[in-house]
Coordinates of C-alpha atoms in Angstrom, one line a residue:
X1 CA 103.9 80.7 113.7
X2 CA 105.2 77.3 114.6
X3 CA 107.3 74.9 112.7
X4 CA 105.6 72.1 111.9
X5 CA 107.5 69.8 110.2
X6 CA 111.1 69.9 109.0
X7 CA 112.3 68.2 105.6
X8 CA 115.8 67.1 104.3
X9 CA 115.7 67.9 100.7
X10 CA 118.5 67.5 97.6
X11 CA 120.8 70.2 98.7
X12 CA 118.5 72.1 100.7
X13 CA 116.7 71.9 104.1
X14 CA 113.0 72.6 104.1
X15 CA 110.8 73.8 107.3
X16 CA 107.3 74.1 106.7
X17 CA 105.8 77.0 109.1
X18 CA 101.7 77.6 109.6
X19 CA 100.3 81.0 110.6
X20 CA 97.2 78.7 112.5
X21 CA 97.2 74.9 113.5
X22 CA 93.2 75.8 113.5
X23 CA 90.8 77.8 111.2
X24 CA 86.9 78.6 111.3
X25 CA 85.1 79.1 107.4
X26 CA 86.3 82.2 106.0
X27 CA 89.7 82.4 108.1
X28 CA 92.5 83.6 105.9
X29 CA 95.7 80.8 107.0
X30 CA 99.6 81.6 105.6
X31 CA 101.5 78.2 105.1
X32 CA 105.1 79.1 105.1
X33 CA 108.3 77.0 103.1
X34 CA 111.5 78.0 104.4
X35 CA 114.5 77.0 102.1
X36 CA 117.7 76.8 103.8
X37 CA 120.7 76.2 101.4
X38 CA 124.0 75.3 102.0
X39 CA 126.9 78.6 100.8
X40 CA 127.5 78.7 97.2
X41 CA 124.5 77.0 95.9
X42 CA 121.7 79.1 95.0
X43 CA 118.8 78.0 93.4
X44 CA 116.9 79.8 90.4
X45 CA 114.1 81.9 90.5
X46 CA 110.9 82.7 88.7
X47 CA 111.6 84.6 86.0
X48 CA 114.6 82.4 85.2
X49 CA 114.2 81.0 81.6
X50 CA 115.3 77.8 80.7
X51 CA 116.1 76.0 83.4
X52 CA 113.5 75.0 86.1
X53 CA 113.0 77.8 89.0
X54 CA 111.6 77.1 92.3
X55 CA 108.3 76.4 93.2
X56 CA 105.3 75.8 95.0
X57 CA 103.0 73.6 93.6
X58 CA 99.7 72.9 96.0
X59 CA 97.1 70.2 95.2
X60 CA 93.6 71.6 94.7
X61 CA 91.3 71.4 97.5
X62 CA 87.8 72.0 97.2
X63 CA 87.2 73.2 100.9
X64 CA 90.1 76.0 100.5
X65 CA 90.6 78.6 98.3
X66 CA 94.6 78.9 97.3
X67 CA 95.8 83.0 96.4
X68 CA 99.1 82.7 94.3
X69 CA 102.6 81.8 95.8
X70 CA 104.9 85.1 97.3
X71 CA 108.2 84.8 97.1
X72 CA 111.1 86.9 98.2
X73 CA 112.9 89.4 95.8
X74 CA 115.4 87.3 93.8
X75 CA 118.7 88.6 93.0
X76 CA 121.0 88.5 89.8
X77 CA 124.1 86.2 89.9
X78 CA 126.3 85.0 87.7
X79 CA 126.7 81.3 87.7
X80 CA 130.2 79.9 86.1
X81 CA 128.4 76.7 85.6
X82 CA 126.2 77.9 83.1
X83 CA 128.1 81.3 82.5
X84 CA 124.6 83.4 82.3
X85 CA 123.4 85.7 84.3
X86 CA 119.8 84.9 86.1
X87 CA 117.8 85.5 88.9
X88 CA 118.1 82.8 91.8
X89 CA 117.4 82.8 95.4
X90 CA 120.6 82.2 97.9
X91 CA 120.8 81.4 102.0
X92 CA 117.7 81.6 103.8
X93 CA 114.1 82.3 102.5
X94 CA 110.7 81.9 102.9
X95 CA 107.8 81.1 100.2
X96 CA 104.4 81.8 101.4
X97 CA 101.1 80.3 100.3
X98 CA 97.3 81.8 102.0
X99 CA 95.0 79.9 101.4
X100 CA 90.6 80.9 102.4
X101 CA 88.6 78.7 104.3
X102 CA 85.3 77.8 102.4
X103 CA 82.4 79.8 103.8
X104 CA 80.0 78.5 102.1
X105 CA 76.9 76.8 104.7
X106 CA 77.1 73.8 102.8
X107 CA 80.9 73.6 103.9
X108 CA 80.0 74.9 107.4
X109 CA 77.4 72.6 107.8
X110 CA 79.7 69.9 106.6
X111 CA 82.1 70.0 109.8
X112 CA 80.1 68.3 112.5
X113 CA 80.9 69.8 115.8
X114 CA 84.5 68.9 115.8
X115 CA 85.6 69.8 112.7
X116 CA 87.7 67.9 110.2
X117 CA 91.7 67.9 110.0
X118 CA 92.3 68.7 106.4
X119 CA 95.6 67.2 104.9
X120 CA 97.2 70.1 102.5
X121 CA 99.8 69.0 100.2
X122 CA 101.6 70.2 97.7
X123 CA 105.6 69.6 96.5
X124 CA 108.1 72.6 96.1
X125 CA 109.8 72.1 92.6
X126 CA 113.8 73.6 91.9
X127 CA 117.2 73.4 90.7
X128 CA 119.8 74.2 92.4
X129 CA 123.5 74.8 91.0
X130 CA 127.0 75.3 92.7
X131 CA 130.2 76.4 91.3
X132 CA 130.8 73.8 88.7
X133 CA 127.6 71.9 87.9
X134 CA 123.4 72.4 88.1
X135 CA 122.0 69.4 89.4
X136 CA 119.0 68.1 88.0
X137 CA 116.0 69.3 89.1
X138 CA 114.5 67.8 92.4
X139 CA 110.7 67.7 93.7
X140 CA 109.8 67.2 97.4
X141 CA 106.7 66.9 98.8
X142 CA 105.2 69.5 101.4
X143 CA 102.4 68.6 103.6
X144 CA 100.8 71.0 106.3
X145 CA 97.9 69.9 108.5
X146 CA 94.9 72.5 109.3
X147 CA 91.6 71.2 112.1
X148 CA 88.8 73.1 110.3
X149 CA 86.5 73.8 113.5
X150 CA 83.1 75.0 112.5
X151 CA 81.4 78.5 113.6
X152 CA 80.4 78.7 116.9
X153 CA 76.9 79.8 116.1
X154 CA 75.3 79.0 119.9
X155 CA 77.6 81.7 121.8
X156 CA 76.6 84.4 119.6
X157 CA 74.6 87.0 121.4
X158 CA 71.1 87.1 119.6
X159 CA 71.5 90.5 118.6
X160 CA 74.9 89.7 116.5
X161 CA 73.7 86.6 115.0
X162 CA 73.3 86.7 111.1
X163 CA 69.4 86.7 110.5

């Protein structure tokens, strides 16, 4: 995994992470958020009712197939600023998205010989709070880049190709 990009955020810092900087059709690729926040100011979970929890919102794309968000275990706190109890993520975490290439031959046929770079965007939604106040709710944009190469069908062996 590599960092790819690194985001300053309303009271958080954002790194976006990639599992692959490449992918052939039917490759399975994690894109990774990692939330830093600053000591004392959580943000709130899913699950967290009435006020806006974090998340990952991707953009549809027809060439990939997006599983559902994983996030970390959240933890119960007690906020004086709202004096409730509700689950929130604190310090250091990570938010992971896989995504499937399209292995359809229309797709693989699609991609030339190079390949295509394939812009994936998306915007990570939250609230964060601190001692005394929540501040309003804040959405950044996350973009991760993924070169979409095409099966290598002429190396094959004959006796492995797909008749």
């Amino acid at each position: 995994e590599e960092v790819t990009d690194s985001v300053e955020a309303p009271h958080l810092q954002l790194a976006l992470w990639q599992s692959d900087r490449a992918g052939v059709p039917g490759n399975l690729v994690t894109l990774t958020a990692e939330v830093r926040l600053p000591p004392d100011v959580p943000v709130y979970a899913p699950g967290t009712q009435g006020y806006k929890p974090i998340k990952l919102v991707m953009d549809p794309l027809p060439d990939l197939e997006l599983r559902a968000a994983s996030y970390p275990r959240s933890k119960i706190l007690y906020l004086p600023a709202i004096k409730e109890r509700v689950p929130v993520f604190e310090g250091t975490f990570r938010i992971r998205q896989e995504l499937k290439i399209n292995s359809t031959a229309d797709f693989s046929n699609s991609l030339g010989t190079d390949g295509k770079m394939v812009a994936i965007k998306g915007k990570l939604e939250y609230q964060a709070c601190d001692s005394k106040i929540c501040f309003l709710p804040a959405t950044v944009p996350v973009e991760w880049q993924l070169q979409v190469l095409p099966l290598d069908r002429q190396r094959a062996p004959e006796d492995i190709r797909h008749k």
